[in-house]
mmCIF file with all atom_site columns, C-alpha atoms in Angstrom:
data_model
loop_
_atom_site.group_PDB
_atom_site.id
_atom_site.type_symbol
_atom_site.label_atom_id
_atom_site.label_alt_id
_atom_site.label_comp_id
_atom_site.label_asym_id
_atom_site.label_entity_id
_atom_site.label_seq_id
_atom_site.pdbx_PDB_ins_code
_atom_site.Cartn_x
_atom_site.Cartn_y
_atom_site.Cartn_z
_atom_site.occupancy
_atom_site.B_iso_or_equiv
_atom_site.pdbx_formal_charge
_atom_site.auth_seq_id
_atom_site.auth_comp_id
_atom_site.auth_asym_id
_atom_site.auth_atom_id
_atom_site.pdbx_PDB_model_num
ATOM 1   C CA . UNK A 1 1   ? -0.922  -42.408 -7.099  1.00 47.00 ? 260 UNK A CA 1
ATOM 2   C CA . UNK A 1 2   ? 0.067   -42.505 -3.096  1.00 50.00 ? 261 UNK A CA 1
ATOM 3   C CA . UNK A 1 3   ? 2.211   -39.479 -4.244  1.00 49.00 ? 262 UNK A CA 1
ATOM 4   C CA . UNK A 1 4   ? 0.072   -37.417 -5.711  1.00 49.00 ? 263 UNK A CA 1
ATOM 5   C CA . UNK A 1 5   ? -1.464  -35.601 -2.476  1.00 54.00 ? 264 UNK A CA 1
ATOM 6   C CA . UNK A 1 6   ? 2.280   -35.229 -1.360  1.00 50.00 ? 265 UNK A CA 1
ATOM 7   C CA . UNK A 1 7   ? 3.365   -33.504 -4.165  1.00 47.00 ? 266 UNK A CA 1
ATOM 8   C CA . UNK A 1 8   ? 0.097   -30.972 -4.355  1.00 43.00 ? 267 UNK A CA 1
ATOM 9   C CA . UNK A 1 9   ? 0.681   -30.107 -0.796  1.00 42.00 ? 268 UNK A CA 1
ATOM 10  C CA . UNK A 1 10  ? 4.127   -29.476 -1.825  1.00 42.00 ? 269 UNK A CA 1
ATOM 11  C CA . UNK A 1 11  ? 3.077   -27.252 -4.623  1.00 47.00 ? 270 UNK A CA 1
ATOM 12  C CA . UNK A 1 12  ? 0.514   -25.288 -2.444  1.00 45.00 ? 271 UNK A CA 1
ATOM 13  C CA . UNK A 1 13  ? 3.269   -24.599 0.411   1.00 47.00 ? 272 UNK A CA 1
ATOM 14  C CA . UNK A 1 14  ? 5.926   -23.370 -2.109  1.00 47.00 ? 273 UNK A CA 1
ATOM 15  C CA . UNK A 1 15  ? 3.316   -21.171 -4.446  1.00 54.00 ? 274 UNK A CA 1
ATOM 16  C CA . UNK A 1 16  ? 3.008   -17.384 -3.614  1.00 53.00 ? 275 UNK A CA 1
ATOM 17  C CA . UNK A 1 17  ? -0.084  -16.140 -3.503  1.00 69.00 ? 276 UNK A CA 1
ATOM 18  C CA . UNK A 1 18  ? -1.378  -12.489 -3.509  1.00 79.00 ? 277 UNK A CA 1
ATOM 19  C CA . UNK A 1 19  ? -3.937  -11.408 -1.578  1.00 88.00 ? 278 UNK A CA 1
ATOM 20  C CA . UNK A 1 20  ? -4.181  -7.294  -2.449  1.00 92.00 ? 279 UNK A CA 1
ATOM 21  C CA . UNK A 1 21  ? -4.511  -5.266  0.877   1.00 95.00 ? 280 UNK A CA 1
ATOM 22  C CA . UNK A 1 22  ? -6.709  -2.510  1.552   1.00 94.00 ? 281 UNK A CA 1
ATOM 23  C CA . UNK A 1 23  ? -6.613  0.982   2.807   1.00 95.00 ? 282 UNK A CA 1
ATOM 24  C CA . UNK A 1 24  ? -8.772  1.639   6.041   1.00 96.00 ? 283 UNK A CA 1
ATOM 25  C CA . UNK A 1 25  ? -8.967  3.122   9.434   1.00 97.00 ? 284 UNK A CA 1
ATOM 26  C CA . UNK A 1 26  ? -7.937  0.363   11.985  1.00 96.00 ? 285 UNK A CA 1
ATOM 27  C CA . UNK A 1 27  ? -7.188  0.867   15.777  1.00 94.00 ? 286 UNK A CA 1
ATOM 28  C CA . UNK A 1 28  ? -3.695  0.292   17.068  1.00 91.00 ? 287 UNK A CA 1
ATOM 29  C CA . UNK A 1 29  ? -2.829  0.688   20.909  1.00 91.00 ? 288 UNK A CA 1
ATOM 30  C CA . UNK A 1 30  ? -6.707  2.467   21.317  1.00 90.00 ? 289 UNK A CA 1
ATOM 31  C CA . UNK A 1 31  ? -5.949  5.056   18.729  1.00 91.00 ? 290 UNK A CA 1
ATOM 32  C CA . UNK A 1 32  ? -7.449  5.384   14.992  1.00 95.00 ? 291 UNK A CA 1
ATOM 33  C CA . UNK A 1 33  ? -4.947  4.804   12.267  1.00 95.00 ? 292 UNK A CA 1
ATOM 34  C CA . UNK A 1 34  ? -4.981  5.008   9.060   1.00 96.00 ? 293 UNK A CA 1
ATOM 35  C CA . UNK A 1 35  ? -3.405  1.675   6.773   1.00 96.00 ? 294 UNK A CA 1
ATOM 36  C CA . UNK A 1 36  ? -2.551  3.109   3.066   1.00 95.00 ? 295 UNK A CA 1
ATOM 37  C CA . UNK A 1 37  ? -1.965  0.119   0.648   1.00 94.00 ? 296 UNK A CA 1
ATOM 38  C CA . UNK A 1 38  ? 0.233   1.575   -2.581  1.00 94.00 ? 297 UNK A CA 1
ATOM 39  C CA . UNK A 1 39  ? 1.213   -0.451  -5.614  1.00 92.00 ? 298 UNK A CA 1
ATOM 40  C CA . UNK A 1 40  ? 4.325   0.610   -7.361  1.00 94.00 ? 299 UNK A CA 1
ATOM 41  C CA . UNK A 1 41  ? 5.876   -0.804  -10.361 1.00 94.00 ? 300 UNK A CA 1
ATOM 42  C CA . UNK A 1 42  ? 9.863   -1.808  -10.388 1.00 95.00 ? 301 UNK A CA 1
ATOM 43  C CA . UNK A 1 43  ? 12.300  0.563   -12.563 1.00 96.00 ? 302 UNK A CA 1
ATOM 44  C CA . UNK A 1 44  ? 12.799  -1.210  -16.404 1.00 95.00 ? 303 UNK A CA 1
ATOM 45  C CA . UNK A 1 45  ? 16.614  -1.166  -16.045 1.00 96.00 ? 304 UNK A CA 1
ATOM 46  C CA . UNK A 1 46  ? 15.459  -3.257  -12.858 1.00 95.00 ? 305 UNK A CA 1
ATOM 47  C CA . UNK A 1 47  ? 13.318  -5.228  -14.702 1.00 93.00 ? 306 UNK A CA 1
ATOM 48  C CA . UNK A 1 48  ? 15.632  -5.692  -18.014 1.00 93.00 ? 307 UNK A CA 1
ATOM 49  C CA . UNK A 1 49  ? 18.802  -6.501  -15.451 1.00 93.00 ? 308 UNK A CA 1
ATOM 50  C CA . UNK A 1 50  ? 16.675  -9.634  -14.192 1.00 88.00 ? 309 UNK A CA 1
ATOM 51  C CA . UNK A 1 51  ? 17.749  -9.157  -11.032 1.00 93.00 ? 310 UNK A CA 1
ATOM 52  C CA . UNK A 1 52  ? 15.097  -9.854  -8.322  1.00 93.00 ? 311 UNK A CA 1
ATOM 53  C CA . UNK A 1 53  ? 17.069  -7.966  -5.658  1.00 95.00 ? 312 UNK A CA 1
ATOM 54  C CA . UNK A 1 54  ? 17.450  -4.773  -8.217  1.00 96.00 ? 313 UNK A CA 1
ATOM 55  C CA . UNK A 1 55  ? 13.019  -5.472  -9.003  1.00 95.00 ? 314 UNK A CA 1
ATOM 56  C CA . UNK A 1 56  ? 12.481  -5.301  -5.267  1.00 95.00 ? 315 UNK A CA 1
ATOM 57  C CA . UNK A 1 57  ? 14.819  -2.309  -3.959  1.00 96.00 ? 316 UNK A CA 1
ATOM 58  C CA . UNK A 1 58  ? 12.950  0.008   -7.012  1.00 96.00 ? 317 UNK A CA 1
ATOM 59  C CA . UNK A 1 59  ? 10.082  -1.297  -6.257  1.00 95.00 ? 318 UNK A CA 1
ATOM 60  C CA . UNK A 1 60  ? 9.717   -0.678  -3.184  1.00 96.00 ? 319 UNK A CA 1
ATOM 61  C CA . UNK A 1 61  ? 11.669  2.609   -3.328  1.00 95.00 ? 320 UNK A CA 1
ATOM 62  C CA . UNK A 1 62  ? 8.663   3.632   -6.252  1.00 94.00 ? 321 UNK A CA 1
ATOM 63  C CA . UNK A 1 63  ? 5.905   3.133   -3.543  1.00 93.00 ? 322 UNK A CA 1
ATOM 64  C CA . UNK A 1 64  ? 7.648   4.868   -0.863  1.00 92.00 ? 323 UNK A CA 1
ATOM 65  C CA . UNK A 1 65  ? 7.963   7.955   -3.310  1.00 90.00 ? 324 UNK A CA 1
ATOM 66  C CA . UNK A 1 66  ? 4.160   7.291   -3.934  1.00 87.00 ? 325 UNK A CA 1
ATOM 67  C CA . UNK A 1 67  ? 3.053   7.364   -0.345  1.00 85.00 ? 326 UNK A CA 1
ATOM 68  C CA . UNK A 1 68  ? 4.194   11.070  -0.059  1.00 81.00 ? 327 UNK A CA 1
ATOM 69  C CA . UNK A 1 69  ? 1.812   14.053  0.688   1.00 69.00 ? 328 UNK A CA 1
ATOM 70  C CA . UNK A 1 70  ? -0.541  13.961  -3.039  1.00 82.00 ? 329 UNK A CA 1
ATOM 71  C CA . UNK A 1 71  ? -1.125  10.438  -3.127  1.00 82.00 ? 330 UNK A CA 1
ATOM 72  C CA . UNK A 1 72  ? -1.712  10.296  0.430   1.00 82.00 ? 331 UNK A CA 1
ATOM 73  C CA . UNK A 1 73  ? -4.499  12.689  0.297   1.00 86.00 ? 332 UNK A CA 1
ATOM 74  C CA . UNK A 1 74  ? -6.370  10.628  -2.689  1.00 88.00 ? 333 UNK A CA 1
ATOM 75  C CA . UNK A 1 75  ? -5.731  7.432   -0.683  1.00 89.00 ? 334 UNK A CA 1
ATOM 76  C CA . UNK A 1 76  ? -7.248  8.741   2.576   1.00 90.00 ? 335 UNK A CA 1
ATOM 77  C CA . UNK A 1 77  ? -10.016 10.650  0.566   1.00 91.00 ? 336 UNK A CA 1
ATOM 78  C CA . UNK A 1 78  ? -10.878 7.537   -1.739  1.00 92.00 ? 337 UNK A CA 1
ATOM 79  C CA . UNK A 1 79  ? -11.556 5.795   1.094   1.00 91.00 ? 338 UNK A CA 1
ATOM 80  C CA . UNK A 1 80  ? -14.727 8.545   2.652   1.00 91.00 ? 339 UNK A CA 1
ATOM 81  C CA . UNK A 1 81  ? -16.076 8.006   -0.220  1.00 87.00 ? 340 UNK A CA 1
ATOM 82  C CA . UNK A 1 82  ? -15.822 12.080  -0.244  1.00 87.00 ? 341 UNK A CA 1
ATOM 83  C CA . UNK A 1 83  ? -15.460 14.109  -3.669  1.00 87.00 ? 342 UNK A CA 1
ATOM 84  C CA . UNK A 1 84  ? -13.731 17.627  -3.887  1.00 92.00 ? 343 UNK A CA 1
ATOM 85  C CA . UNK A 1 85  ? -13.038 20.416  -6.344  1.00 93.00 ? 344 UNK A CA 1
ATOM 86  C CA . UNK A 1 86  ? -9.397  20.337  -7.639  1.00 92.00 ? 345 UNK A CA 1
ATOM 87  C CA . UNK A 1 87  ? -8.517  23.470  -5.466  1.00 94.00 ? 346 UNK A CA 1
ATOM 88  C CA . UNK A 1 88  ? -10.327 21.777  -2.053  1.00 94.00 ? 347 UNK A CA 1
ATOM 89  C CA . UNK A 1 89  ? -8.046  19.042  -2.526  1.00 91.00 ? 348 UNK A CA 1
ATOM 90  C CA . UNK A 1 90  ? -4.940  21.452  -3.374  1.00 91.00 ? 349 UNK A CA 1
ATOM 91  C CA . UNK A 1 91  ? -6.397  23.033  0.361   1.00 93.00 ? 350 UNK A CA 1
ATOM 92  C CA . UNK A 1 92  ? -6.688  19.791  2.075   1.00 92.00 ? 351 UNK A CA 1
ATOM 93  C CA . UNK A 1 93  ? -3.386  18.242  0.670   1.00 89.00 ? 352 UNK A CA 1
ATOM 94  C CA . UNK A 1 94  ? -1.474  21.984  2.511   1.00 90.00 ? 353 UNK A CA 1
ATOM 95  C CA . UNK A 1 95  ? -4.050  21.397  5.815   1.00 90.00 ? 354 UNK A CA 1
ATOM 96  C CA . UNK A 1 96  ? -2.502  17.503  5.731   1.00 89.00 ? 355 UNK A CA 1
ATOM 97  C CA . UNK A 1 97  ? 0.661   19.032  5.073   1.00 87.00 ? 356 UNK A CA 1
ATOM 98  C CA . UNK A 1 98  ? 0.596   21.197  8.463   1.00 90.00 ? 357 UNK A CA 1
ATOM 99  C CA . UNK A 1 99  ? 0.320   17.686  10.231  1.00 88.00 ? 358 UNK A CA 1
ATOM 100 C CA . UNK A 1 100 ? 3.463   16.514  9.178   1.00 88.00 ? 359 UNK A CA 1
ATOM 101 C CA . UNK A 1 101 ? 2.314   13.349  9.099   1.00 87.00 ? 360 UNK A CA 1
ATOM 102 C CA . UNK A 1 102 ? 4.950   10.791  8.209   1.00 87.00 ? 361 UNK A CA 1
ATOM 103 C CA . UNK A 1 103 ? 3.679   7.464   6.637   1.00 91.00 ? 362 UNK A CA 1
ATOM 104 C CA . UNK A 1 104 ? 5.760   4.485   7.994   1.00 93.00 ? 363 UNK A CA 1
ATOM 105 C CA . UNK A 1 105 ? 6.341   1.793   5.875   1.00 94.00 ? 364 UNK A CA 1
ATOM 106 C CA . UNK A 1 106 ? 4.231   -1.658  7.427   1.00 95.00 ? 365 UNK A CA 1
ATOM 107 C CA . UNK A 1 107 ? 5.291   -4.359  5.043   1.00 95.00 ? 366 UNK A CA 1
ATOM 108 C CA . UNK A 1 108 ? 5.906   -4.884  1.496   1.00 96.00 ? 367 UNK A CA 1
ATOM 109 C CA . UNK A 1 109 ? 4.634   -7.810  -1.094  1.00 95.00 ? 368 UNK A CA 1
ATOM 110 C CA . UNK A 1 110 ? 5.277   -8.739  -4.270  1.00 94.00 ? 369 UNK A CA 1
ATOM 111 C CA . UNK A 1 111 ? 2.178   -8.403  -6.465  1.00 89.00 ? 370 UNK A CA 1
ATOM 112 C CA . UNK A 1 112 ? 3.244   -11.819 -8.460  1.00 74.00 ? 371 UNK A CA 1
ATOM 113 C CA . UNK A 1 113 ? 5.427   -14.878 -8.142  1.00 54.00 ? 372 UNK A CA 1
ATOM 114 C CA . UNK A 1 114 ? 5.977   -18.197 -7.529  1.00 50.00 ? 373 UNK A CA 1
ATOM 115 C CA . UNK A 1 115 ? 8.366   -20.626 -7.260  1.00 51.00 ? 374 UNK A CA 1
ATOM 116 C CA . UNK A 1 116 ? 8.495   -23.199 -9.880  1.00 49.00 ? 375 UNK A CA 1
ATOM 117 C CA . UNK A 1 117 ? 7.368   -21.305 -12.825 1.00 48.00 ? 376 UNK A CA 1
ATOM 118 C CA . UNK A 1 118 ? 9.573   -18.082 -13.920 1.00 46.00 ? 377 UNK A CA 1
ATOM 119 C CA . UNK A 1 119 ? 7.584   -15.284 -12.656 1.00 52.00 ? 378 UNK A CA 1
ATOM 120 C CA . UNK A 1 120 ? 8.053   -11.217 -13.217 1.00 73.00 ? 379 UNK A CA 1
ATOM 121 C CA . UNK A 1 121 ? 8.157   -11.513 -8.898  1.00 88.00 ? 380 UNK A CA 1
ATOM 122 C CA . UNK A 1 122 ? 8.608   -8.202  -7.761  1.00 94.00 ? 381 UNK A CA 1
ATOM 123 C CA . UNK A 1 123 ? 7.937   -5.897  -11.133 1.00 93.00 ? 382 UNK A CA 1
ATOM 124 C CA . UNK A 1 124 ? 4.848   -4.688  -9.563  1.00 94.00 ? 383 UNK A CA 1
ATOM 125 C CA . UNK A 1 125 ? 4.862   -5.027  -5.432  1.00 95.00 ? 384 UNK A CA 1
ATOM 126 C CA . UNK A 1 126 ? 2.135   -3.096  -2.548  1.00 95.00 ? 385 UNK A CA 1
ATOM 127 C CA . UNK A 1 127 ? 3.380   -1.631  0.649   1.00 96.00 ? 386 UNK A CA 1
ATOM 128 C CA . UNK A 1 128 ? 1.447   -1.066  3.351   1.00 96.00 ? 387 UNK A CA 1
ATOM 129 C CA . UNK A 1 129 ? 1.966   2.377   5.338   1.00 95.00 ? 388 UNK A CA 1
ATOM 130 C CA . UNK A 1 130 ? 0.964   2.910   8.914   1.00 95.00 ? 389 UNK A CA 1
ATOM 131 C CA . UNK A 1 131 ? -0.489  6.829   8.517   1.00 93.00 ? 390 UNK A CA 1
ATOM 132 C CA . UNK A 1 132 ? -0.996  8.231   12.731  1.00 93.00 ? 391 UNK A CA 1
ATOM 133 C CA . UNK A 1 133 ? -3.318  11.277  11.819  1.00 94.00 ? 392 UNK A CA 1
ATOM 134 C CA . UNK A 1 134 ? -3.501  13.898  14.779  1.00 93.00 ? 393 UNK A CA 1
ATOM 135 C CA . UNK A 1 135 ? -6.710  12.744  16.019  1.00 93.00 ? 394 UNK A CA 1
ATOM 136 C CA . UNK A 1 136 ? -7.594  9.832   14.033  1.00 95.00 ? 395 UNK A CA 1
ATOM 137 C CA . UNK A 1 137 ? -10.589 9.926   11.494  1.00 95.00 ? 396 UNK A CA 1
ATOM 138 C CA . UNK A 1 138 ? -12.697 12.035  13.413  1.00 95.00 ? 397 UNK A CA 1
ATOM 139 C CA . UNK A 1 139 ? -10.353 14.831  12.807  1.00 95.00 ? 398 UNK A CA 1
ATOM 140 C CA . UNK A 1 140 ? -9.376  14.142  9.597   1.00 95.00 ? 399 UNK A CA 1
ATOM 141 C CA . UNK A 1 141 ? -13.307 14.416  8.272   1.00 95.00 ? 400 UNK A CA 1
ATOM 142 C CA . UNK A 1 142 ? -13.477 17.801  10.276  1.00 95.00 ? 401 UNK A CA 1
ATOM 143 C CA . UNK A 1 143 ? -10.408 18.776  7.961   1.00 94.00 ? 402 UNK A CA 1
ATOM 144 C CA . UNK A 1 144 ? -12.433 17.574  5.076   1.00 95.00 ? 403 UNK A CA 1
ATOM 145 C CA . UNK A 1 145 ? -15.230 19.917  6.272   1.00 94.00 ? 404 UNK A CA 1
ATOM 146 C CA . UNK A 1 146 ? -13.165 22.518  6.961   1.00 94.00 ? 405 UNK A CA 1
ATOM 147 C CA . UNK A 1 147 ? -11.708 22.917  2.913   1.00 92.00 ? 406 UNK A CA 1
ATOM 148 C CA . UNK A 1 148 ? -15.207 22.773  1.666   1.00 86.00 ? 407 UNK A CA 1
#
């Protein structure tokens, strides 16, 4: 019995847990920033191959594809709360376009996994991109604004 609260420590400290992140507008070194969270799924020869190192690379690889220009727009628009016509958002995705913005890659997790247990770690995974708009969120709503 003297073991028991050992051995669940041990299990707590060794367990992975997920905790999803979220996209927002955060300051960084006094400027507005944008943090874009994007899930991704691994590729299923990655999968299949059982190799975690194979699960993480397209993983990871499948969310930096997914943090391009289109997606980037929905994740940044998702998060006004703002809804547009299929051509505004055509508009606003060439106006975000102009920016050049490029999304840098913050961290990456694993949406699954542990240690004792076989686990599918790394099938699924979320990276978080650091997204500098020119002139932070005050701009980017006036862009908004400006497509509708």
């Amino acid at each position: 019995m003297r073991f028991l609260p050992i051995s669940l420590l041990l299990f707590l400290f060794t367990c992975h847990t997920y905790t999803p992140w979220k996209s927002g507008w955060k300051l960084k070194d006094g400027s507005e920033v944008f943090y874009a969270a994007v899930s991704a799924k691994a590729s299923e020869q990655a999968i299949e191959s059982g190799s975690l190192a194979m699960r993480r690379t397209t993983c990871v690889n499948a969310s930096n594809l997914l943090s391009t220009s289109p997606k980037l727009t929905s994740i940044l628009l998702e998060n006004e709360s703002v809804e547009l016509s299929e051509t505004e958002i055509k508009d606003l995705g060439r106006l975000i376009a102009t920016h050049k913005i490029k999304p840098k890659q913050d961290s990456c997790q694993s949406e699954e996994g542990g240690f004792f247990l076989p686990s599918p770690a790394w099938e699924n995974c979320q990276c978080l991109y650091l997204i500098e708009y020119p002139g932070g969120r005050s701009q980017f709503r006036q862009d908004i604004t400006q497509v509708k």
